[in-house]
mmCIF file of C-alpha atoms and ligand atoms in Angstrom:
data_model
loop_
_atom_site.group_PDB
_atom_site.id
_atom_site.type_symbol
_atom_site.label_atom_id
_atom_site.label_comp_id
_atom_site.label_asym_id
_atom_site.label_seq_id
_atom_site.Cartn_x
_atom_site.Cartn_y
_atom_site.Cartn_z
ATOM 1 C CA MET A 3 0.000 0.000 0.000
ATOM 2 C CA SER A 4 1.459 3.381 -0.988
ATOM 3 C CA GLY A 5 2.056 6.057 1.654
ATOM 4 C CA PHE A 6 -0.860 8.150 0.448
ATOM 5 C CA TRP A 7 -3.451 5.359 0.613
ATOM 6 C CA SER A 8 -2.093 4.167 3.931
ATOM 7 C CA ALA A 9 -2.528 7.675 5.341
ATOM 8 C CA TRP A 10 -5.981 7.917 3.753
ATOM 9 C CA VAL A 11 -7.133 4.698 5.399
ATOM 10 C CA ILE A 12 -5.649 5.782 8.746
ATOM 11 C CA VAL A 13 -7.498 9.126 8.593
ATOM 12 C CA LEU A 14 -10.798 7.354 7.786
ATOM 13 C CA ILE A 15 -10.313 4.932 10.686
ATOM 14 C CA LEU A 16 -9.422 7.741 13.108
ATOM 15 C CA ILE A 17 -12.580 9.657 12.122
ATOM 16 C CA ASN A 18 -14.743 6.536 12.246
ATOM 17 C CA ILE A 19 -13.523 5.433 15.650
ATOM 18 C CA GLY A 20 -12.662 8.864 17.083
ATOM 19 C CA VAL A 21 -16.013 10.572 16.604
ATOM 20 C CA PRO A 22 -18.157 7.820 18.182
ATOM 21 C CA LEU A 23 -15.567 7.389 20.944
ATOM 22 C CA PHE A 24 -15.691 11.115 21.757
ATOM 23 C CA LEU A 25 -19.512 11.069 21.821
ATOM 24 C CA PHE A 26 -19.448 7.931 23.951
ATOM 25 C CA LEU A 27 -17.092 9.447 26.576
ATOM 26 C CA TRP A 28 -18.731 12.859 26.460
ATOM 27 C CA ALA A 29 -22.214 11.409 26.979
ATOM 28 C CA GLN A 30 -21.088 9.818 30.280
ATOM 29 C CA ARG A 31 -20.139 13.135 31.939
ATOM 30 C CA VAL A 32 -21.951 15.944 30.125
ATOM 31 C CA ASP A 33 -24.261 17.995 32.330
ATOM 32 C CA ILE A 34 -27.653 18.452 30.715
ATOM 33 C CA PRO A 35 -29.537 21.490 32.074
ATOM 34 C CA THR A 36 -32.735 20.177 33.628
ATOM 35 C CA GLN A 37 -35.991 22.077 34.123
ATOM 36 C CA PRO A 38 -37.897 21.983 37.437
ATOM 37 C CA ASP A 39 -40.367 19.498 35.858
ATOM 38 C CA GLY A 40 -37.478 17.034 35.269
ATOM 39 C CA THR A 41 -37.325 17.490 31.470
ATOM 40 C CA THR A 42 -34.831 19.259 29.202
ATOM 41 C CA GLY A 43 -37.473 21.784 28.285
ATOM 42 C CA HIS A 44 -37.524 20.637 24.609
ATOM 43 C CA VAL A 45 -41.069 20.079 23.392
ATOM 44 C CA TRP A 46 -42.493 18.615 20.197
ATOM 45 C CA ALA A 47 -45.936 18.286 18.645
ATOM 46 C CA HIS A 48 -47.144 21.477 20.226
ATOM 47 C CA GLY A 49 -46.167 20.382 23.719
ATOM 48 C CA ALA A 50 -47.629 16.853 23.497
ATOM 49 C CA LEU A 51 -44.117 15.378 23.696
ATOM 50 C CA ARG A 52 -41.532 16.605 26.193
ATOM 51 C CA GLU A 53 -37.884 15.447 26.182
ATOM 52 C CA GLY A 54 -36.841 13.763 29.420
ATOM 53 C CA VAL A 55 -33.335 13.398 30.866
ATOM 54 C CA ARG A 56 -32.025 9.837 31.076
ATOM 55 C CA ARG A 57 -28.504 8.469 31.409
ATOM 56 C CA LEU A 58 -27.502 5.632 29.019
ATOM 57 C CA PRO A 59 -28.336 2.216 30.518
ATOM 58 C CA THR A 60 -25.312 0.446 32.045
ATOM 59 C CA TRP A 61 -25.589 -2.639 29.784
ATOM 60 C CA TRP A 62 -25.388 -0.391 26.736
ATOM 61 C CA VAL A 63 -22.364 1.463 28.075
ATOM 62 C CA VAL A 64 -20.579 -1.815 28.872
ATOM 63 C CA ILE A 65 -21.287 -3.388 25.462
ATOM 64 C CA SER A 66 -20.133 -0.240 23.666
ATOM 65 C CA ALA A 67 -16.952 -0.071 25.740
ATOM 66 C CA VAL A 68 -16.197 -3.719 24.914
ATOM 67 C CA GLY A 69 -16.783 -2.910 21.229
ATOM 68 C CA PHE A 70 -14.283 -0.044 21.296
ATOM 69 C CA VAL A 71 -11.668 -2.143 23.103
ATOM 70 C CA ALA A 72 -12.132 -5.063 20.677
ATOM 71 C CA GLY A 73 -11.970 -2.808 17.615
ATOM 72 C CA ILE A 74 -8.839 -0.987 18.707
ATOM 73 C CA GLY A 75 -7.281 -4.237 19.925
ATOM 74 C CA TYR A 76 -7.882 -5.803 16.518
ATOM 75 C CA LEU A 77 -6.145 -2.915 14.765
ATOM 76 C CA VAL A 78 -3.149 -3.312 17.077
ATOM 77 C CA LEU A 79 -2.840 -7.095 16.551
ATOM 78 C CA TYR A 80 -3.818 -7.576 12.885
ATOM 79 C CA PRO A 81 -3.272 -5.706 9.615
ATOM 80 C CA GLY A 82 -5.925 -3.046 9.026
ATOM 81 C CA PHE A 83 -4.559 0.298 10.252
ATOM 82 C CA GLY A 84 -3.219 1.549 6.906
ATOM 83 C CA ALA A 85 0.092 -0.114 6.074
ATOM 84 C CA PHE A 86 0.680 -1.112 9.726
ATOM 85 C CA LYS A 87 1.131 -4.914 9.717
ATOM 86 C CA GLY A 88 -0.128 -5.564 13.230
ATOM 87 C CA VAL A 89 2.057 -6.814 16.094
ATOM 88 C CA LEU A 90 1.184 -10.519 15.439
ATOM 89 C CA GLY A 91 2.572 -10.420 11.886
ATOM 90 C CA TRP A 92 -0.451 -12.389 10.600
ATOM 91 C CA THR A 93 -1.040 -12.499 6.802
ATOM 92 C CA SER A 94 -3.685 -14.324 4.779
ATOM 93 C CA GLN A 95 -0.925 -15.719 2.527
ATOM 94 C CA GLY A 96 0.865 -17.003 5.607
ATOM 95 C CA GLU A 97 -2.239 -18.763 6.842
ATOM 96 C CA LEU A 98 -2.870 -20.248 3.380
ATOM 97 C CA ALA A 99 0.725 -21.533 3.167
ATOM 98 C CA GLN A 100 0.400 -23.084 6.632
ATOM 99 C CA THR A 101 -2.883 -24.840 5.816
ATOM 100 C CA ARG A 102 -1.404 -26.057 2.557
ATOM 101 C CA GLU A 103 1.606 -27.477 4.369
ATOM 102 C CA ILE A 104 -0.629 -29.359 6.799
ATOM 103 C CA ASN A 105 -2.711 -30.772 3.926
ATOM 104 C CA GLN A 106 0.358 -31.785 1.964
ATOM 105 C CA ALA A 107 1.789 -33.581 4.975
ATOM 106 C CA ARG A 108 -1.513 -35.402 5.469
ATOM 107 C CA GLU A 109 -1.690 -36.382 1.791
ATOM 108 C CA ALA A 110 1.947 -37.518 1.769
ATOM 109 C CA ALA A 111 1.163 -39.830 4.700
ATOM 110 C CA LEU A 112 -1.863 -41.201 2.843
ATOM 111 C CA ARG A 113 0.163 -41.829 -0.326
ATOM 112 C CA GLU A 114 2.827 -43.583 1.722
ATOM 113 C CA ARG A 115 0.139 -45.822 3.233
ATOM 114 C CA VAL A 116 -1.433 -46.884 -0.080
ATOM 115 C CA ARG A 117 1.800 -47.239 -2.089
ATOM 116 C CA GLY A 118 2.115 -50.688 -3.635
ATOM 117 C CA LYS A 119 -1.263 -51.841 -2.332
ATOM 118 C CA PRO A 120 -3.724 -53.491 -4.714
ATOM 119 C CA VAL A 121 -6.675 -51.445 -5.969
ATOM 120 C CA GLU A 122 -9.180 -53.597 -4.080
ATOM 121 C CA ALA A 123 -7.454 -52.886 -0.736
ATOM 122 C CA ILE A 124 -7.280 -49.124 -1.333
ATOM 123 C CA ALA A 125 -10.989 -49.171 -2.165
ATOM 124 C CA ALA A 126 -11.654 -49.934 1.514
ATOM 125 C CA ASP A 127 -9.753 -46.825 2.721
ATOM 126 C CA PRO A 128 -12.225 -43.939 3.149
ATOM 127 C CA GLU A 129 -9.507 -41.282 3.294
ATOM 128 C CA ALA A 130 -7.970 -42.494 0.027
ATOM 129 C CA LEU A 131 -11.416 -42.457 -1.582
ATOM 130 C CA ARG A 132 -11.928 -38.829 -0.540
ATOM 131 C CA VAL A 133 -8.708 -37.776 -2.272
ATOM 132 C CA ALA A 134 -9.601 -39.919 -5.295
ATOM 133 C CA GLU A 135 -13.080 -38.424 -5.584
ATOM 134 C CA VAL A 136 -11.541 -34.975 -6.073
ATOM 135 C CA LEU A 137 -9.331 -36.412 -8.833
ATOM 136 C CA PHE A 138 -12.380 -37.986 -10.459
ATOM 137 C CA VAL A 139 -14.401 -34.783 -10.436
ATOM 138 C CA ASP A 140 -11.449 -32.827 -11.869
ATOM 139 C CA ASN A 141 -10.474 -35.278 -14.619
ATOM 140 C CA CYS A 142 -13.235 -37.747 -15.380
ATOM 141 C CA ALA A 143 -16.607 -36.201 -14.562
ATOM 142 C CA ALA A 144 -16.670 -34.242 -17.832
ATOM 143 C CA CYS A 145 -17.294 -37.516 -19.704
ATOM 144 C CA HIS A 146 -18.515 -40.037 -17.125
ATOM 145 C CA GLY A 147 -20.618 -37.577 -15.118
ATOM 146 C CA ARG A 148 -20.187 -36.301 -11.581
ATOM 147 C CA ASP A 149 -21.787 -39.469 -10.208
ATOM 148 C CA ALA A 150 -19.894 -41.719 -12.701
ATOM 149 C CA GLN A 151 -23.154 -42.839 -14.315
ATOM 150 C CA GLY A 152 -21.918 -42.246 -17.859
ATOM 151 C CA ASN A 153 -22.934 -40.192 -20.866
ATOM 152 C CA ARG A 154 -24.585 -41.728 -23.885
ATOM 153 C CA ALA A 155 -23.740 -38.906 -26.254
ATOM 154 C CA LEU A 156 -20.035 -39.645 -25.690
ATOM 155 C CA GLY A 157 -20.376 -43.402 -25.298
ATOM 156 C CA ALA A 158 -18.831 -42.985 -21.830
ATOM 157 C CA PRO A 159 -20.010 -45.977 -19.828
ATOM 158 C CA ASN A 160 -21.683 -45.996 -16.441
ATOM 159 C CA LEU A 161 -18.894 -46.999 -14.052
ATOM 160 C CA THR A 162 -21.179 -47.839 -11.124
ATOM 161 C CA ASP A 163 -23.377 -50.605 -12.532
ATOM 162 C CA GLY A 164 -20.983 -53.552 -12.305
ATOM 163 C CA ASP A 165 -21.235 -54.026 -16.092
ATOM 164 C CA TRP A 166 -17.809 -53.798 -17.747
ATOM 165 C CA LEU A 167 -16.578 -53.434 -21.291
ATOM 166 C CA TYR A 168 -13.035 -54.360 -20.296
ATOM 167 C CA GLY A 169 -13.406 -56.115 -16.966
ATOM 168 C CA GLY A 170 -14.128 -54.910 -13.458
ATOM 169 C CA ASP A 171 -11.331 -56.265 -11.266
ATOM 170 C CA GLY A 172 -8.782 -53.789 -9.925
ATOM 171 C CA LYS A 173 -6.178 -54.651 -12.561
ATOM 172 C CA ALA A 174 -8.546 -54.203 -15.518
ATOM 173 C CA ILE A 175 -9.931 -50.907 -14.200
ATOM 174 C CA LEU A 176 -6.413 -49.606 -13.594
ATOM 175 C CA ALA A 177 -5.369 -50.633 -17.122
ATOM 176 C CA SER A 178 -8.416 -48.819 -18.583
ATOM 177 C CA ILE A 179 -7.340 -45.643 -16.793
ATOM 178 C CA VAL A 180 -3.563 -45.818 -17.318
ATOM 179 C CA ASP A 181 -3.513 -46.885 -20.989
ATOM 180 C CA GLY A 182 -6.896 -45.643 -22.146
ATOM 181 C CA ARG A 183 -9.319 -47.699 -24.242
ATOM 182 C CA GLY A 184 -10.785 -47.455 -27.698
ATOM 183 C CA GLY A 185 -13.461 -49.889 -28.793
ATOM 184 C CA THR A 186 -14.294 -49.931 -32.487
ATOM 185 C CA MET A 187 -17.622 -51.154 -33.698
ATOM 186 C CA PRO A 188 -17.178 -51.266 -37.507
ATOM 187 C CA PRO A 189 -19.876 -49.680 -39.726
ATOM 188 C CA PHE A 190 -22.004 -52.160 -41.680
ATOM 189 C CA GLY A 191 -23.916 -49.579 -43.715
ATOM 190 C CA GLY A 192 -21.810 -50.459 -46.772
ATOM 191 C CA SER A 193 -22.069 -54.234 -46.619
ATOM 192 C CA LEU A 194 -25.637 -54.754 -45.368
ATOM 193 C CA SER A 195 -28.854 -53.370 -46.867
ATOM 194 C CA GLY A 196 -31.240 -51.177 -44.898
ATOM 195 C CA ALA A 197 -33.668 -54.103 -44.546
ATOM 196 C CA GLU A 198 -30.915 -56.387 -43.268
ATOM 197 C CA ILE A 199 -29.801 -53.819 -40.712
ATOM 198 C CA LEU A 200 -33.372 -53.479 -39.477
ATOM 199 C CA GLU A 201 -33.626 -57.285 -39.149
ATOM 200 C CA LEU A 202 -30.342 -57.410 -37.235
ATOM 201 C CA ALA A 203 -31.411 -54.574 -34.967
ATOM 202 C CA ASN A 204 -34.577 -56.476 -34.098
ATOM 203 C CA TYR A 205 -32.535 -59.602 -33.402
ATOM 204 C CA VAL A 206 -30.169 -57.626 -31.125
ATOM 205 C CA ALA A 207 -33.158 -56.120 -29.311
ATOM 206 C CA SER A 208 -34.591 -59.606 -28.795
ATOM 207 C CA LEU A 209 -31.375 -60.719 -27.024
ATOM 208 C CA SER A 210 -32.180 -58.561 -24.005
ATOM 209 C CA GLY A 211 -35.950 -58.930 -24.258
ATOM 210 C CA LYS A 212 -36.495 -55.428 -25.652
ATOM 211 C CA PRO A 213 -39.650 -54.762 -27.688
ATOM 212 C CA HIS A 214 -39.003 -56.056 -31.231
ATOM 213 C CA ASP A 215 -40.621 -57.526 -34.353
ATOM 214 C CA SER A 216 -40.134 -61.293 -33.940
ATOM 215 C CA LEU A 217 -40.313 -62.114 -37.660
ATOM 216 C CA ARG A 218 -37.598 -59.580 -38.465
ATOM 217 C CA ALA A 219 -35.588 -60.818 -35.473
ATOM 218 C CA GLN A 220 -35.715 -64.362 -36.849
ATOM 219 C CA LEU A 221 -34.449 -63.150 -40.225
ATOM 220 C CA GLY A 222 -31.738 -61.138 -38.476
ATOM 221 C CA LYS A 223 -30.412 -64.120 -36.573
ATOM 222 C CA ARG A 224 -28.602 -65.582 -39.610
ATOM 223 C CA LEU A 225 -26.922 -62.208 -40.280
ATOM 224 C CA PHE A 226 -25.503 -62.240 -36.755
ATOM 225 C CA THR A 227 -22.594 -64.373 -38.098
ATOM 226 C CA ASN A 228 -21.124 -60.973 -39.046
ATOM 227 C CA CYS A 229 -21.073 -60.050 -35.403
ATOM 228 C CA VAL A 230 -19.978 -63.314 -33.761
ATOM 229 C CA PRO A 231 -16.188 -62.691 -34.047
ATOM 230 C CA CYS A 232 -16.463 -59.811 -31.582
ATOM 231 C CA HIS A 233 -19.750 -60.161 -29.700
ATOM 232 C CA GLY A 234 -19.628 -63.966 -29.487
ATOM 233 C CA ALA A 235 -22.170 -66.536 -30.730
ATOM 234 C CA ASP A 236 -24.378 -65.829 -27.715
ATOM 235 C CA GLY A 237 -23.945 -62.033 -28.023
ATOM 236 C CA LYS A 238 -22.375 -61.801 -24.566
ATOM 237 C CA GLY A 239 -19.428 -59.731 -25.771
ATOM 238 C CA ASN A 240 -15.681 -59.906 -25.306
ATOM 239 C CA THR A 241 -13.793 -57.863 -22.750
ATOM 240 C CA ALA A 242 -10.508 -58.314 -24.662
ATOM 241 C CA LEU A 243 -11.986 -56.240 -27.516
ATOM 242 C CA GLY A 244 -14.296 -54.080 -25.466
ATOM 243 C CA ALA A 245 -17.219 -55.541 -27.438
ATOM 244 C CA PRO A 246 -20.214 -55.063 -25.167
ATOM 245 C CA ASN A 247 -22.560 -57.724 -23.939
ATOM 246 C CA LEU A 248 -25.695 -57.264 -26.086
ATOM 247 C CA THR A 249 -27.909 -59.424 -23.864
ATOM 248 C CA ASP A 250 -27.829 -57.560 -20.530
ATOM 249 C CA GLY A 251 -30.030 -54.570 -21.259
ATOM 250 C CA VAL A 252 -27.185 -52.123 -20.507
ATOM 251 C CA TRP A 253 -26.535 -49.775 -23.414
ATOM 252 C CA LEU A 254 -23.667 -47.466 -24.268
ATOM 253 C CA TYR A 255 -25.534 -45.870 -27.144
ATOM 254 C CA GLY A 256 -29.142 -46.762 -26.487
ATOM 255 C CA GLY A 257 -31.287 -49.859 -26.996
ATOM 256 C CA THR A 258 -34.206 -48.746 -29.150
ATOM 257 C CA ILE A 259 -34.490 -50.245 -32.658
ATOM 258 C CA ALA A 260 -33.556 -46.843 -34.114
ATOM 259 C CA GLU A 261 -30.473 -46.478 -31.890
ATOM 260 C CA ILE A 262 -29.287 -50.053 -32.496
ATOM 261 C CA SER A 263 -29.805 -49.611 -36.260
ATOM 262 C CA GLU A 264 -27.718 -46.466 -36.199
ATOM 263 C CA THR A 265 -24.941 -48.262 -34.282
ATOM 264 C CA ILE A 266 -24.871 -51.068 -36.894
ATOM 265 C CA ARG A 267 -25.093 -48.746 -39.906
ATOM 266 C CA LEU A 268 -22.539 -46.103 -38.882
ATOM 267 C CA GLY A 269 -20.374 -47.986 -36.363
ATOM 268 C CA ARG A 270 -19.191 -46.526 -33.058
ATOM 269 C CA HIS A 271 -15.852 -45.615 -31.641
ATOM 270 C CA GLY A 272 -15.726 -44.721 -27.962
ATOM 271 C CA MET A 273 -12.401 -43.217 -26.886
ATOM 272 C CA MET A 274 -11.202 -43.352 -23.309
ATOM 273 C CA PRO A 275 -8.046 -41.208 -23.107
ATOM 274 C CA ALA A 276 -4.881 -42.603 -21.487
ATOM 275 C CA TRP A 277 -4.189 -41.030 -18.075
ATOM 276 C CA GLY A 278 -0.990 -42.785 -16.966
ATOM 277 C CA ALA A 279 1.378 -40.127 -18.273
ATOM 278 C CA ARG A 280 -0.825 -37.227 -17.281
ATOM 279 C CA LEU A 281 -1.764 -38.210 -13.711
ATOM 280 C CA GLY A 282 0.992 -40.663 -12.770
ATOM 281 C CA GLN A 283 0.623 -44.267 -11.611
ATOM 282 C CA GLU A 284 -0.206 -43.277 -8.019
ATOM 283 C CA ASN A 285 -3.153 -41.053 -8.897
ATOM 284 C CA ALA A 286 -4.378 -43.564 -11.472
ATOM 285 C CA THR A 287 -4.352 -46.254 -8.769
ATOM 286 C CA LEU A 288 -6.329 -44.021 -6.391
ATOM 287 C CA LEU A 289 -8.856 -43.401 -9.193
ATOM 288 C CA ALA A 290 -9.119 -47.110 -9.973
ATOM 289 C CA ALA A 291 -9.859 -47.717 -6.286
ATOM 290 C CA TRP A 292 -12.591 -45.064 -6.333
ATOM 291 C CA VAL A 293 -14.181 -46.555 -9.468
ATOM 292 C CA TYR A 294 -13.917 -50.030 -7.936
ATOM 293 C CA ALA A 295 -15.606 -48.801 -4.755
ATOM 294 C CA GLN A 296 -18.484 -47.213 -6.689
ATOM 295 C CA SER A 297 -19.338 -50.510 -8.361
ATOM 296 C CA HIS A 298 -18.851 -52.634 -5.261
ATOM 297 C CA ARG A 299 -20.903 -50.775 -2.718
ATOM 298 C CA THR A 300 -22.792 -52.935 -0.282
ATOM 299 C CA GLY A 301 -26.312 -53.633 -1.376
ATOM 300 C CA ARG A 302 -25.452 -53.795 -5.073
HETATM 301 C C1 LIG B 415 -13.090 -37.783 -23.110
HETATM 302 C C2 LIG B 415 -14.059 -38.509 -22.334
HETATM 303 C C3 LIG B 415 -13.543 -39.348 -21.182
HETATM 304 C C4 LIG B 415 -12.809 -38.955 -20.094
HETATM 305 C C5 LIG B 415 -12.329 -37.553 -19.757
HETATM 306 C C6 LIG B 415 -12.636 -40.120 -19.278
HETATM 307 N N1 LIG B 415 -13.221 -41.204 -19.860
HETATM 308 FE FE1 LIG B 415 -13.249 -43.100 -19.129
HETATM 309 N N2 LIG B 415 -14.155 -43.737 -20.840
HETATM 310 C C7 LIG B 415 -14.593 -42.927 -21.862
HETATM 311 C C8 LIG B 415 -15.173 -43.746 -22.903
HETATM 312 C C9 LIG B 415 -15.800 -43.223 -24.179
HETATM 313 C C10 LIG B 415 -15.048 -45.081 -22.466
HETATM 314 C C11 LIG B 415 -15.476 -46.316 -23.229
HETATM 315 C C12 LIG B 415 -14.374 -46.700 -24.173
HETATM 316 C C13 LIG B 415 -14.828 -47.699 -25.184
HETATM 317 O O1 LIG B 415 -15.994 -47.652 -25.561
HETATM 318 O O2 LIG B 415 -14.005 -48.503 -25.593
HETATM 319 C C14 LIG B 415 -14.407 -45.038 -21.170
HETATM 320 C C15 LIG B 415 -14.102 -46.163 -20.418
HETATM 321 C C16 LIG B 415 -13.634 -46.129 -19.115
HETATM 322 C C17 LIG B 415 -13.437 -47.280 -18.279
HETATM 323 C C18 LIG B 415 -13.695 -48.711 -18.681
HETATM 324 C C19 LIG B 415 -15.118 -49.068 -18.345
HETATM 325 C C20 LIG B 415 -15.471 -50.493 -18.679
HETATM 326 O O3 LIG B 415 -16.680 -50.711 -18.761
HETATM 327 O O4 LIG B 415 -14.599 -51.331 -18.803
HETATM 328 C C21 LIG B 415 -13.005 -46.816 -17.066
HETATM 329 C C22 LIG B 415 -12.681 -47.660 -15.830
HETATM 330 C C23 LIG B 415 -12.922 -45.393 -17.155
HETATM 331 N N3 LIG B 415 -13.306 -44.998 -18.399
HETATM 332 C C24 LIG B 415 -12.519 -44.571 -16.121
HETATM 333 C C25 LIG B 415 -12.196 -43.220 -16.305
HETATM 334 C C26 LIG B 415 -11.526 -42.421 -15.331
HETATM 335 C C27 LIG B 415 -11.136 -42.866 -13.940
HETATM 336 C C28 LIG B 415 -11.344 -41.181 -15.889
HETATM 337 C C29 LIG B 415 -10.630 -39.979 -15.292
HETATM 338 C C30 LIG B 415 -9.210 -40.153 -15.063
HETATM 339 C C31 LIG B 415 -11.928 -41.224 -17.212
HETATM 340 N N4 LIG B 415 -12.434 -42.471 -17.413
HETATM 341 C C32 LIG B 415 -11.962 -40.139 -18.061
HETATM 342 C C33 LIG B 415 -14.508 -41.552 -21.915
HETATM 343 C C34 LIG B 415 -13.788 -40.774 -21.032
HETATM 344 C C1 LIG B 416 -14.646 -55.891 -34.896
HETATM 345 C C2 LIG B 416 -15.456 -56.272 -33.772
HETATM 346 C C3 LIG B 416 -16.958 -56.033 -33.881
HETATM 347 C C4 LIG B 416 -17.831 -56.535 -34.819
HETATM 348 C C5 LIG B 416 -17.510 -57.422 -36.002
HETATM 349 C C6 LIG B 416 -19.139 -56.065 -34.406
HETATM 350 N N1 LIG B 416 -19.063 -55.309 -33.304
HETATM 351 FE FE1 LIG B 416 -20.597 -54.388 -32.383
HETATM 352 N N2 LIG B 416 -19.300 -53.481 -31.155
HETATM 353 C C7 LIG B 416 -17.944 -53.700 -31.111
HETATM 354 C C8 LIG B 416 -17.348 -52.854 -30.137
HETATM 355 C C9 LIG B 416 -15.877 -52.806 -29.749
HETATM 356 C C10 LIG B 416 -18.391 -52.070 -29.619
HETATM 357 C C11 LIG B 416 -18.277 -50.951 -28.547
HETATM 358 C C12 LIG B 416 -18.006 -49.664 -29.274
HETATM 359 C C13 LIG B 416 -17.557 -48.585 -28.328
HETATM 360 O O1 LIG B 416 -17.058 -48.912 -27.246
HETATM 361 O O2 LIG B 416 -17.726 -47.395 -28.665
HETATM 362 C C14 LIG B 416 -19.603 -52.507 -30.270
HETATM 363 C C15 LIG B 416 -20.851 -51.991 -29.978
HETATM 364 C C16 LIG B 416 -22.016 -52.487 -30.495
HETATM 365 C C17 LIG B 416 -23.320 -52.066 -30.127
HETATM 366 C C18 LIG B 416 -23.658 -50.964 -29.125
HETATM 367 C C19 LIG B 416 -23.993 -51.574 -27.787
HETATM 368 C C20 LIG B 416 -24.393 -50.545 -26.758
HETATM 369 O O3 LIG B 416 -24.243 -50.861 -25.594
HETATM 370 O O4 LIG B 416 -24.891 -49.461 -27.120
HETATM 371 C C21 LIG B 416 -24.214 -52.807 -30.825
HETATM 372 C C22 LIG B 416 -25.736 -52.736 -30.767
HETATM 373 C C23 LIG B 416 -23.446 -53.692 -31.651
HETATM 374 N N3 LIG B 416 -22.124 -53.493 -31.429
HETATM 375 C C24 LIG B 416 -23.995 -54.612 -32.495
HETATM 376 C C25 LIG B 416 -23.240 -55.298 -33.444
HETATM 377 C C26 LIG B 416 -23.818 -56.069 -34.494
HETATM 378 C C27 LIG B 416 -25.292 -56.311 -34.719
HETATM 379 C C28 LIG B 416 -22.777 -56.537 -35.219
HETATM 380 C C29 LIG B 416 -22.832 -57.409 -36.471
HETATM 381 C C30 LIG B 416 -23.418 -56.780 -37.605
HETATM 382 C C31 LIG B 416 -21.564 -56.079 -34.611
HETATM 383 N N4 LIG B 416 -21.884 -55.329 -33.536
HETATM 384 C C32 LIG B 416 -20.310 -56.407 -35.080
HETATM 385 C C33 LIG B 416 -17.227 -54.619 -31.856
HETATM 386 C C34 LIG B 416 -17.742 -55.259 -32.956
#
């Protein structure tokens, strides 16, 4: 703060405290001339109201005195009186740095505790999960949602439902996060006719008991040979390829006939970015533990 502004603030404070303080002290001892009838002699409303003489009540005097002492005491101890730093030397930056140091020490202890532990064990550590949740909100929520329930528009799967494209043990989840994933569903719009795609879509819908046209579904069944290499003869998928299970009623891109048809015609390509280099192995492991915990909560 420059000398001028410091002086300016000091003058304002002196006026703001000085004037009320003077009035406060003066009011205790001033002699108010009193009329024989016990009033000051001031009248209002044509004599209907007369001004009496009363000292300030003691409780009010005490509270005000405490207020003055506290206010002046504050200005002596803490910064506030212009550029004067206060005798305690307190600064907001200092307090921030101190809090940060305490937090860093606490987090370092936590990281020491979880180092080298498997994902499943860390998932049982509430303090680790709190740190991991912050990481998730900062890095993952944009695609998977704040509550990790996924986003169809991006093909980002729900991470809480126990249904996995690539496997749900600690190792598989960690690999998904560290290396990223990219599942490619090839487009069949070039090799299959519109009618064939519609038949296939009805067959796929029938696998999970979705509403479908059973005649078309029957015709679609023979075309499913195109799909068997990745989704398996029973349509239950393949975690090595990230080919989803088509029989469980869980959909990345939607399970209506129209949505399934679009998936078959145009293909899909969900991209999970790789986080290993960006976040480091330790943070990735904490995140894997958080994801693991979300899908293994009691009662699921
Ligand atoms: C840019 C969007 C995006 C971001 C950001 C993102 N993900 Fe993903 N994630 C995806 C998509 C899309 C998939 C599905 C990939 C596929 O279809 O092959 C996926 C898949 C996954 C899987 C595998 C799920 C399964 O069923 O096997 C896990 C685990 C996962 N993400 C965790 C995370 C975590 C943890 C973060 C934060 C570090 C994160 N993701 C950030 C888009 C994203
Ligand atoms: C080369 C392997 C491969 C072949 C062949 C393939 N798929 Fe896929 N399919 C995938 C993968 C991988 C995904 C997940 C795409 C993603 O993660 O974005 C997928 C996704 C889908 C989905 C979306 C599921 C959802 O949850 O929304 C449907 C439906 C589907 N495939 C149906 C078919 C049908 C029908 C065929 C045969 C015509 C077929 N697939 C052939 C690999 C394949």
